[in-house]
Short mmCIF file of C-alpha atoms in Angstrom, two decimals:
data_model
loop_
_atom_site.label_atom_id
_atom_site.label_comp_id
_atom_site.label_asym_id
_atom_site.label_seq_id
_atom_site.Cartn_x
_atom_site.Cartn_y
_atom_site.Cartn_z
CA MET U 1 -47.35 -8.91 114.97
CA PRO U 2 -48.10 -5.32 114.61
CA VAL U 3 -51.29 -4.17 112.53
CA LYS U 4 -50.95 -2.79 108.82
CA VAL U 5 -52.03 0.66 107.82
CA GLY U 6 -52.30 2.07 104.35
CA MET U 7 -53.24 5.57 103.70
CA VAL U 8 -55.18 6.81 100.37
CA SER U 9 -54.64 10.93 100.45
CA LEU U 10 -56.90 12.14 97.54
CA GLY U 11 -57.22 15.76 96.15
CA CYS U 12 -54.78 19.09 97.28
CA SER U 13 -51.61 19.19 99.25
CA LYS U 14 -53.66 20.61 102.34
CA ASN U 15 -55.58 17.30 102.26
CA LEU U 16 -52.28 15.72 102.41
CA VAL U 17 -50.71 17.03 105.26
CA ASP U 18 -53.83 16.18 107.31
CA SER U 19 -53.12 12.61 106.12
CA GLU U 20 -49.41 13.09 107.45
CA ARG U 21 -50.73 13.82 110.88
CA MET U 22 -52.63 10.93 111.23
CA LEU U 23 -50.03 8.59 110.20
CA TYR U 24 -47.41 9.83 112.63
CA LYS U 25 -50.55 9.29 115.31
CA LEU U 26 -50.61 5.81 113.45
CA ARG U 27 -46.85 5.25 114.13
CA LYS U 28 -46.74 6.26 117.28
CA HIS U 29 -49.30 4.04 118.43
CA GLY U 30 -48.05 1.09 117.03
CA TYR U 31 -49.25 0.72 113.97
CA GLN U 32 -46.94 -0.30 111.03
CA LEU U 33 -47.43 2.04 107.47
CA VAL U 34 -47.66 0.28 104.61
CA SER U 35 -47.57 2.08 101.13
CA GLU U 36 -49.98 0.11 99.26
CA PRO U 37 -53.33 -0.51 100.66
CA GLY U 38 -53.24 -3.80 99.03
CA LEU U 39 -50.59 -4.63 101.63
CA ALA U 40 -52.72 -3.36 104.59
CA ASP U 41 -54.90 -4.75 107.17
CA VAL U 42 -56.92 -1.15 107.26
CA ALA U 43 -57.05 1.00 104.61
CA VAL U 44 -57.63 4.89 105.66
CA VAL U 45 -58.93 7.03 102.45
CA ASN U 46 -58.43 11.14 103.18
CA THR U 47 -61.11 11.65 100.32
CA CYS U 48 -61.29 15.19 98.38
CA GLY U 49 -65.36 16.42 97.61
CA PHE U 50 -64.00 19.61 96.03
CA ILE U 51 -65.69 19.29 92.60
CA GLN U 52 -67.28 16.34 90.70
CA SER U 53 -64.41 14.96 89.50
CA ALA U 54 -62.54 14.44 92.90
CA LYS U 55 -66.15 13.04 93.83
CA GLU U 56 -65.56 10.54 91.71
CA GLU U 57 -62.13 9.83 92.16
CA ALA U 58 -62.94 8.82 95.69
CA ILE U 59 -66.09 7.15 94.78
CA GLU U 60 -64.02 4.88 92.72
CA THR U 61 -61.23 4.91 95.00
CA ILE U 62 -63.40 3.66 97.81
CA LEU U 63 -65.01 1.02 95.57
CA GLU U 64 -61.51 -0.83 94.82
CA LEU U 65 -60.87 -1.09 98.17
CA GLY U 66 -64.22 -2.38 98.61
CA LYS U 67 -63.07 -5.46 96.38
CA LEU U 68 -59.64 -5.81 98.23
CA LYS U 69 -62.21 -6.27 101.35
CA ALA U 70 -64.38 -8.75 99.32
CA ASP U 71 -61.54 -10.72 98.63
CA GLY U 72 -59.86 -10.69 101.93
CA THR U 73 -56.71 -8.62 101.25
CA LEU U 74 -58.16 -6.18 103.16
CA LYS U 75 -59.88 -6.04 106.76
CA LYS U 76 -61.27 -2.89 107.54
CA ILE U 77 -61.26 0.76 105.18
CA VAL U 78 -61.62 3.91 106.98
CA ILE U 79 -62.96 7.04 105.12
CA THR U 80 -62.73 10.54 105.57
CA GLY U 81 -61.82 14.09 104.42
CA CYS U 82 -63.88 16.34 102.24
CA LEU U 83 -66.27 14.09 100.89
CA THR U 84 -67.31 12.65 103.83
CA GLU U 85 -67.39 16.08 105.42
CA ARG U 86 -69.69 17.60 102.92
CA TYR U 87 -72.04 14.62 102.88
CA ARG U 88 -72.69 13.18 106.53
CA GLU U 89 -76.11 11.93 106.22
CA GLU U 90 -75.63 10.08 102.99
CA ALA U 91 -71.88 8.64 103.16
CA ALA U 92 -72.46 5.82 105.70
CA GLU U 93 -75.34 4.66 103.94
CA LEU U 94 -73.44 4.88 100.44
CA PHE U 95 -69.96 3.44 101.71
CA PRO U 96 -71.47 0.01 103.30
CA GLU U 97 -67.80 -1.51 102.68
CA ALA U 98 -66.42 1.61 105.08
CA ASP U 99 -66.27 0.16 108.83
CA ALA U 100 -65.61 3.91 109.72
CA VAL U 101 -67.11 7.14 107.73
CA VAL U 102 -65.77 10.39 110.04
CA GLY U 103 -65.51 13.74 109.50
CA ILE U 104 -61.99 16.17 109.35
CA GLY U 105 -63.20 17.16 112.78
CA SER U 106 -62.44 13.05 113.69
CA ASN U 107 -58.87 13.04 111.77
CA LYS U 108 -57.41 14.28 115.31
CA ASP U 109 -58.63 10.82 116.72
CA ILE U 110 -57.81 8.44 113.81
CA VAL U 111 -56.33 6.14 116.82
CA ASP U 112 -59.48 5.88 118.43
CA VAL U 113 -61.45 5.76 114.91
CA LEU U 114 -59.06 2.24 114.07
CA ASP U 115 -59.42 0.75 117.90
CA HIS U 116 -63.12 1.08 117.11
CA VAL U 117 -63.51 -0.89 113.85
CA LEU U 118 -60.60 -3.18 114.65
CA ALA U 119 -62.82 -4.39 117.80
CA ASN U 120 -65.35 -5.02 114.75
CA GLU U 121 -67.63 -1.97 115.65
CA ARG U 122 -69.05 0.53 112.33
CA TYR U 123 -68.03 3.42 113.47
CA ILE U 124 -69.49 6.85 112.43
CA ASN U 125 -68.37 10.02 113.64
CA PHE U 126 -68.20 13.32 113.14
CA ALA U 127 -66.39 16.11 115.47
CA PRO U 128 -67.04 19.65 115.01
CA LYS U 129 -65.48 20.63 111.77
CA LEU U 130 -63.60 23.42 113.80
CA ASP U 131 -61.87 20.76 115.87
CA ALA U 132 -59.96 19.86 113.00
CA GLU U 133 -56.52 20.48 114.29
CA LEU U 134 -54.20 23.65 112.99
CA THR U 135 -50.99 21.85 113.50
CA GLY U 136 -49.36 19.01 114.98
CA GLU U 137 -46.57 16.24 114.38
CA ARG U 138 -46.75 14.41 110.78
CA ILE U 139 -44.48 12.03 108.97
CA ILE U 140 -43.14 13.44 105.84
CA SER U 141 -44.69 11.65 102.56
CA THR U 142 -43.54 13.82 99.84
CA LEU U 143 -39.73 13.63 98.55
CA PRO U 144 -37.19 14.17 101.67
CA PHE U 145 -36.16 17.56 100.49
CA PHE U 146 -39.46 19.25 100.44
CA ALA U 147 -42.87 19.55 102.13
CA TYR U 148 -45.92 21.74 102.34
CA LEU U 149 -46.70 24.02 105.24
CA LYS U 150 -49.95 24.57 106.20
CA ILE U 151 -50.52 28.01 107.66
CA ALA U 152 -54.70 28.03 107.78
CA GLU U 153 -57.83 25.92 107.76
CA GLY U 154 -60.63 26.76 106.40
CA CYS U 155 -62.17 29.65 104.17
CA SER U 156 -64.41 32.60 104.59
CA ASN U 157 -64.29 33.93 100.82
CA CYS U 158 -67.29 32.51 99.76
CA CYS U 159 -66.76 32.16 96.24
CA THR U 160 -70.02 31.63 95.03
CA TYR U 161 -69.16 28.09 93.10
CA CYS U 162 -67.09 27.00 96.37
CA ALA U 163 -67.66 24.55 98.65
CA ILE U 164 -64.94 24.52 100.69
CA PRO U 165 -66.70 27.28 103.75
CA MET U 166 -69.44 24.78 104.29
CA ILE U 167 -66.88 21.50 104.16
CA ARG U 168 -63.85 23.34 106.31
CA GLY U 169 -65.48 26.25 108.04
CA LYS U 170 -64.46 30.01 108.45
CA PHE U 171 -60.86 30.71 107.97
CA ARG U 172 -58.52 30.03 110.80
CA SER U 173 -54.63 31.16 110.63
CA VAL U 174 -52.12 28.67 112.56
CA PRO U 175 -50.44 30.72 115.26
CA MET U 176 -47.44 32.34 113.61
CA GLU U 177 -45.22 30.60 116.54
CA ASP U 178 -46.68 27.27 115.74
CA VAL U 179 -46.07 27.74 112.02
CA LEU U 180 -42.40 28.46 112.91
CA SER U 181 -41.78 25.70 114.79
CA GLU U 182 -43.12 23.45 112.16
CA ALA U 183 -40.82 24.84 110.07
CA GLN U 184 -37.82 24.60 112.08
CA TRP U 185 -38.44 21.03 112.52
CA LEU U 186 -38.88 20.72 108.97
CA ALA U 187 -35.75 22.24 108.44
CA GLU U 188 -34.26 20.42 111.05
CA ASN U 189 -35.65 16.75 109.30
CA GLY U 190 -33.80 17.58 105.71
CA VAL U 191 -36.52 19.83 104.30
CA SER U 192 -35.21 22.29 102.07
CA GLU U 193 -37.80 23.22 100.21
CA ILE U 194 -41.03 24.65 102.19
CA VAL U 195 -44.13 25.50 100.07
CA VAL U 196 -46.50 27.73 102.14
CA ILE U 197 -50.27 26.74 101.70
CA ALA U 198 -53.86 27.78 103.05
CA GLN U 199 -56.68 28.35 101.20
CA ASP U 200 -55.85 31.81 100.85
CA THR U 201 -52.32 32.17 102.14
CA THR U 202 -52.58 36.35 101.63
CA ARG U 203 -55.15 36.27 104.34
CA TYR U 204 -52.92 34.71 107.05
CA GLY U 205 -53.09 36.58 110.43
CA GLU U 206 -56.34 38.84 109.90
CA ASP U 207 -58.24 36.48 112.38
CA LEU U 208 -55.70 36.25 114.75
CA TYR U 209 -53.87 39.74 114.43
CA GLY U 210 -56.22 41.85 113.15
CA GLN U 211 -53.99 42.40 110.24
CA ALA U 212 -52.50 40.15 107.70
CA LYS U 213 -49.18 38.80 108.47
CA LEU U 214 -47.50 36.85 105.87
CA PRO U 215 -44.57 39.15 104.79
CA GLU U 216 -43.54 39.28 108.54
CA LEU U 217 -44.14 35.27 108.23
CA LEU U 218 -42.03 34.39 105.59
CA GLU U 219 -39.26 36.64 106.98
CA LYS U 220 -39.06 34.85 109.59
CA ILE U 221 -39.24 31.63 108.16
CA ALA U 222 -36.39 32.94 105.79
CA GLY U 223 -34.34 33.14 108.83
CA ILE U 224 -34.44 29.47 109.37
CA ASP U 225 -31.46 27.62 108.66
CA GLY U 226 -31.40 25.10 106.12
CA ILE U 227 -33.79 26.29 104.07
CA ARG U 228 -33.20 27.36 100.56
CA TRP U 229 -36.48 27.48 99.03
CA ILE U 230 -39.90 29.31 100.25
CA ARG U 231 -42.87 29.15 97.80
CA VAL U 232 -45.89 31.09 98.36
CA LEU U 233 -49.38 29.21 96.14
CA TYR U 234 -52.91 30.41 97.05
CA CYS U 235 -52.41 34.25 96.88
CA TYR U 236 -55.51 36.15 96.04
CA PRO U 237 -55.21 39.37 93.79
CA GLU U 238 -56.85 41.81 96.16
CA ARG U 239 -54.69 40.88 98.83
CA ILE U 240 -51.30 41.09 97.47
CA THR U 241 -49.50 44.24 98.67
CA ASP U 242 -45.88 46.07 98.12
CA GLU U 243 -45.06 44.93 101.31
CA LEU U 244 -44.84 40.97 100.20
CA LEU U 245 -43.23 41.47 96.58
CA ASP U 246 -40.66 43.76 98.06
CA LEU U 247 -39.63 40.93 100.49
CA MET U 248 -39.85 38.54 97.43
CA ALA U 249 -37.94 40.97 95.75
CA ARG U 250 -34.91 41.30 98.16
CA GLU U 251 -35.23 37.74 99.84
CA GLU U 252 -33.12 35.33 98.21
CA LYS U 253 -35.07 32.25 99.67
CA ILE U 254 -38.40 32.96 98.85
CA VAL U 255 -38.22 32.15 95.13
CA LYS U 256 -39.84 34.33 92.66
CA TYR U 257 -42.77 33.01 91.82
CA LEU U 258 -46.57 33.38 92.75
CA ASP U 259 -49.98 31.32 92.44
CA ILE U 260 -52.92 33.94 91.85
CA PRO U 261 -56.11 32.25 91.09
CA ILE U 262 -57.67 34.75 89.22
CA GLN U 263 -60.89 32.40 87.73
CA HIS U 264 -61.82 34.65 84.82
CA CYS U 265 -61.12 38.39 83.97
CA SER U 266 -64.55 39.67 83.23
CA GLY U 267 -65.60 41.66 85.77
CA GLU U 268 -69.12 40.70 85.39
CA ILE U 269 -68.19 37.03 85.66
CA LEU U 270 -66.27 38.13 89.08
CA SER U 271 -68.93 39.95 90.48
CA ARG U 272 -71.19 36.98 90.50
CA MET U 273 -68.17 34.60 91.57
CA ASN U 274 -68.01 36.99 94.24
CA ARG U 275 -64.35 37.64 93.02
CA TRP U 276 -62.50 40.74 93.27
CA GLY U 277 -61.13 42.79 90.04
CA ASP U 278 -62.15 43.45 86.27
CA GLU U 279 -59.98 42.81 83.23
CA GLN U 280 -58.30 46.42 83.85
CA GLN U 281 -57.44 46.03 87.36
CA LEU U 282 -56.09 42.35 86.92
CA GLU U 283 -53.59 43.46 83.98
CA ALA U 284 -52.91 46.37 85.96
CA LEU U 285 -51.89 44.27 88.93
CA MET U 286 -49.95 41.59 87.02
CA ASN U 287 -47.55 44.43 85.34
CA HIS U 288 -47.54 46.05 88.52
CA ILE U 289 -46.06 42.77 89.79
CA ARG U 290 -43.74 41.49 87.11
CA GLU U 291 -42.34 45.40 87.49
CA ARG U 292 -41.58 45.06 91.08
CA VAL U 293 -40.67 41.76 91.14
CA PRO U 294 -38.31 41.28 88.18
CA GLY U 295 -37.97 37.93 86.51
CA ILE U 296 -41.35 36.80 88.62
CA ILE U 297 -43.04 33.66 87.87
CA LEU U 298 -46.50 34.08 87.64
CA ARG U 299 -49.13 30.98 87.67
CA THR U 300 -53.34 31.22 87.84
CA THR U 301 -55.89 29.05 87.26
CA LEU U 302 -59.22 29.86 85.51
CA ILE U 303 -62.85 28.64 85.40
CA THR U 304 -64.87 28.67 82.01
CA GLY U 305 -68.07 27.90 81.27
CA PHE U 306 -69.33 29.64 84.46
CA PRO U 307 -73.55 30.20 84.63
CA GLY U 308 -74.11 33.07 82.42
CA GLU U 309 -70.53 33.37 80.72
CA THR U 310 -71.19 34.28 76.86
CA GLY U 311 -69.12 33.83 74.00
CA GLU U 312 -67.83 37.18 74.19
CA GLN U 313 -66.89 37.23 77.79
CA PHE U 314 -65.17 34.11 77.19
CA ASN U 315 -63.53 35.58 74.43
CA GLU U 316 -62.25 38.32 76.59
CA LEU U 317 -60.86 35.71 78.73
CA ALA U 318 -58.65 33.79 75.54
CA GLU U 319 -57.64 37.52 74.75
CA PHE U 320 -56.81 38.64 78.24
CA VAL U 321 -54.42 35.04 78.61
CA LYS U 322 -52.61 35.98 75.49
CA ARG U 323 -52.38 39.63 76.33
CA VAL U 324 -50.66 38.77 80.13
CA ARG U 325 -48.99 35.71 79.00
CA PHE U 326 -49.14 34.14 82.25
CA ASP U 327 -46.11 31.75 82.89
CA ARG U 328 -47.99 28.89 84.63
CA LEU U 329 -51.57 28.05 83.92
CA GLY U 330 -54.73 25.57 84.78
CA CYS U 331 -57.80 25.92 82.99
CA PHE U 332 -60.87 24.06 84.80
CA ALA U 333 -64.55 23.80 83.31
CA TYR U 334 -67.38 24.89 85.84
CA SER U 335 -68.49 22.34 88.33
CA GLN U 336 -71.78 22.62 89.52
CA GLU U 337 -71.72 21.81 92.84
CA ASP U 338 -74.03 21.04 95.79
CA GLY U 339 -75.14 23.96 98.13
CA THR U 340 -73.53 26.53 96.18
CA LYS U 341 -75.32 29.62 95.39
CA ALA U 342 -73.81 29.15 91.86
CA ALA U 343 -75.55 25.87 91.54
CA GLU U 344 -78.93 27.76 91.71
CA PHE U 345 -78.02 30.51 89.25
CA PRO U 346 -79.64 30.80 85.86
CA ASP U 347 -78.05 30.34 82.41
CA GLN U 348 -76.04 27.22 83.38
CA ILE U 349 -73.50 26.31 80.45
CA ASP U 350 -73.77 22.69 79.59
CA SER U 351 -70.41 20.79 80.10
CA GLU U 352 -69.48 20.20 76.78
CA THR U 353 -69.67 23.97 76.25
CA ALA U 354 -67.55 24.32 79.43
CA ALA U 355 -64.75 21.84 78.45
CA HIS U 356 -64.60 22.97 75.01
CA ARG U 357 -63.92 26.48 76.32
CA ALA U 358 -60.92 25.49 78.72
CA ASP U 359 -60.01 23.04 76.34
CA ILE U 360 -58.86 26.00 73.92
CA ILE U 361 -57.58 28.05 77.10
CA MET U 362 -55.00 25.15 77.55
CA GLU U 363 -54.23 24.92 73.95
CA GLN U 364 -53.06 29.07 74.04
CA GLN U 365 -51.25 28.38 77.23
CA MET U 366 -49.26 25.45 75.54
CA LEU U 367 -48.24 27.85 72.80
CA ILE U 368 -47.14 30.20 75.04
CA SER U 369 -45.14 27.94 77.59
CA SER U 370 -43.72 26.87 74.59
CA GLU U 371 -42.29 30.19 73.28
CA ASN U 372 -41.15 31.12 76.78
CA ASN U 373 -39.26 27.67 77.17
CA GLU U 374 -37.41 28.44 73.76
CA ARG U 375 -36.05 31.72 74.86
CA LEU U 376 -34.45 29.67 77.83
CA MET U 377 -32.41 27.83 75.32
CA GLY U 378 -28.59 28.24 76.14
CA THR U 379 -29.40 29.86 79.83
CA GLU U 380 -28.43 28.32 82.97
CA THR U 381 -30.50 27.81 86.05
CA THR U 382 -30.20 25.76 89.16
CA ALA U 383 -32.62 22.70 89.72
CA VAL U 384 -33.42 20.63 92.64
CA VAL U 385 -32.44 16.71 91.71
CA GLU U 386 -35.93 14.34 92.37
CA GLY U 387 -34.78 11.31 90.80
CA PHE U 388 -33.68 9.13 88.21
CA ASP U 389 -35.36 8.54 84.58
CA ARG U 390 -34.12 4.58 83.71
CA PHE U 391 -35.88 4.71 80.56
CA GLY U 392 -34.85 8.62 79.27
CA GLU U 393 -31.54 7.21 81.02
CA CYS U 394 -31.32 10.80 82.79
CA TRP U 395 -32.28 12.28 86.07
CA PHE U 396 -34.91 14.64 86.39
CA GLY U 397 -35.80 17.77 88.97
CA ARG U 398 -37.69 20.90 88.99
CA THR U 399 -36.01 24.86 88.62
CA ALA U 400 -37.27 27.68 91.20
CA ALA U 401 -39.97 28.39 88.53
CA ASP U 402 -41.82 25.19 88.74
CA ALA U 403 -44.06 24.16 91.77
CA PRO U 404 -44.19 20.44 93.02
CA ASP U 405 -46.89 18.14 91.11
CA ILE U 406 -48.15 20.86 89.10
CA ASP U 407 -45.85 22.62 87.02
CA GLY U 408 -42.92 21.18 84.66
CA LYS U 409 -39.72 18.96 84.97
CA VAL U 410 -36.59 19.60 83.41
CA PHE U 411 -34.62 16.44 82.45
CA PHE U 412 -31.01 16.43 82.33
CA THR U 413 -27.51 14.25 82.25
CA SER U 414 -24.75 14.39 84.58
CA GLU U 415 -21.07 12.70 84.59
CA LYS U 416 -21.32 12.50 88.35
CA ARG U 417 -23.79 10.49 90.41
CA LEU U 418 -26.39 13.04 91.90
CA ASN U 419 -28.42 12.57 94.97
CA ILE U 420 -32.36 13.07 95.59
CA GLY U 421 -32.36 16.68 96.74
CA ASP U 422 -29.22 18.06 95.70
CA TYR U 423 -28.97 21.61 93.74
CA VAL U 424 -27.29 21.40 90.57
CA ASN U 425 -26.20 24.32 87.75
CA ILE U 426 -28.31 23.01 84.65
CA ARG U 427 -27.54 24.86 80.95
CA ILE U 428 -30.74 24.04 78.83
CA THR U 429 -29.97 22.33 75.79
CA ASP U 430 -33.73 21.62 74.37
CA THR U 431 -37.29 22.10 75.25
CA LEU U 432 -40.59 20.79 75.18
CA ASP U 433 -44.12 22.45 75.69
CA TYR U 434 -44.33 22.25 79.54
CA ASP U 435 -40.83 20.56 80.14
CA LEU U 436 -37.03 21.44 79.78
CA ILE U 437 -33.90 19.79 78.82
CA GLY U 438 -30.27 20.13 79.77
CA GLU U 439 -27.20 18.91 81.32
CA VAL U 440 -25.67 19.93 84.89
CA THR U 441 -22.72 22.53 84.26
CA ASP U 442 -20.98 21.96 87.92
CA ASN U 443 -21.37 19.12 89.15
CA GLU U 444 -19.43 20.59 92.77
CA SER U 445 -23.10 22.58 93.16
CA ALA U 446 -24.43 19.42 94.50
CA GLU U 447 -25.13 20.29 98.08
#
């Protein structure tokens, strides 16, 4: 009877790729993979430790699994990922219910980790973080038609609020031949949408080739048969080049969508964050991108309540958001993170003020999104089918303007049965704040 293993992957899509690689190793070694930890003999938790809310989610998850272990439902618990890597010394003591506590450098040895715990050993191991594998075979755990393609590990930008460099180490690009080999494998296994990710995708190749190679990489991925949509996330504003923009404008497979986390618009705040730009530079960049790539969807993330943020600087940010009118936007209250430079800054803003400011920005963005959606009434677009909503008695999916898991949906009716992964033409008939409603106009467009 094979040992059953359940994986709980927390945090970002980059962490999910790590989880998928561990799952492949476990299945190859003969473990039976199950979707729910409550059905497993061993639960593996790949934690996130980026900000306070993520740490709290990880701790809550581990404690819940501890209850399952206490009542005999689970036999063993393994915890790994950013939380354990960040708090090496404390993690083993904090989680006595865990049979193994390992760091990200040990993920490649997950089979060996389980061998130890199944032999009733408590196993603590933190291999060097730079040993974290940059590529490798994996099991796709997302919907079958799309997958994340991680092109780099770590980060060297050292933003003062961010713990990623000390958790994940310096920026390391995956060799281009390995990225392309993985993209080819994804296409051969039915993946038609590839979402390119890294902590900073626009830095890709600098460490290996002496210059940024993202445009060259994307162009080569676009040459792979079977891939229909290529989406790029996490682009730093100062590294967005005309070469990249011109490629996006001419290459049909690269969706006209850029995720550019700018974090703020105040030059003073950005300088203290160790980030690029000021209000004028950022607004000029967004205008330039829109001119160079007509119809592009711009997404950003912002932080409110950074140490020293004055009411005037927050008002500048609110006005900037109104003026620039990002198509997609997420705003988060600043999280004071252990070990970061910003955590030691004077003039820390109380959490209630930071959260209130974030709420104001998101209320503004909801109005912008609603107005943008209303302009789409009566237009036609392509959507990829993600599933059927039994309660709404309609299908749902995403357009090229929406990234998986973070953006909106389109809900639509169809006279014909569809399949997950089909691409269909949709006429927009109604709108919600962030989502669209429509109907399939050409069932023959399903592929």
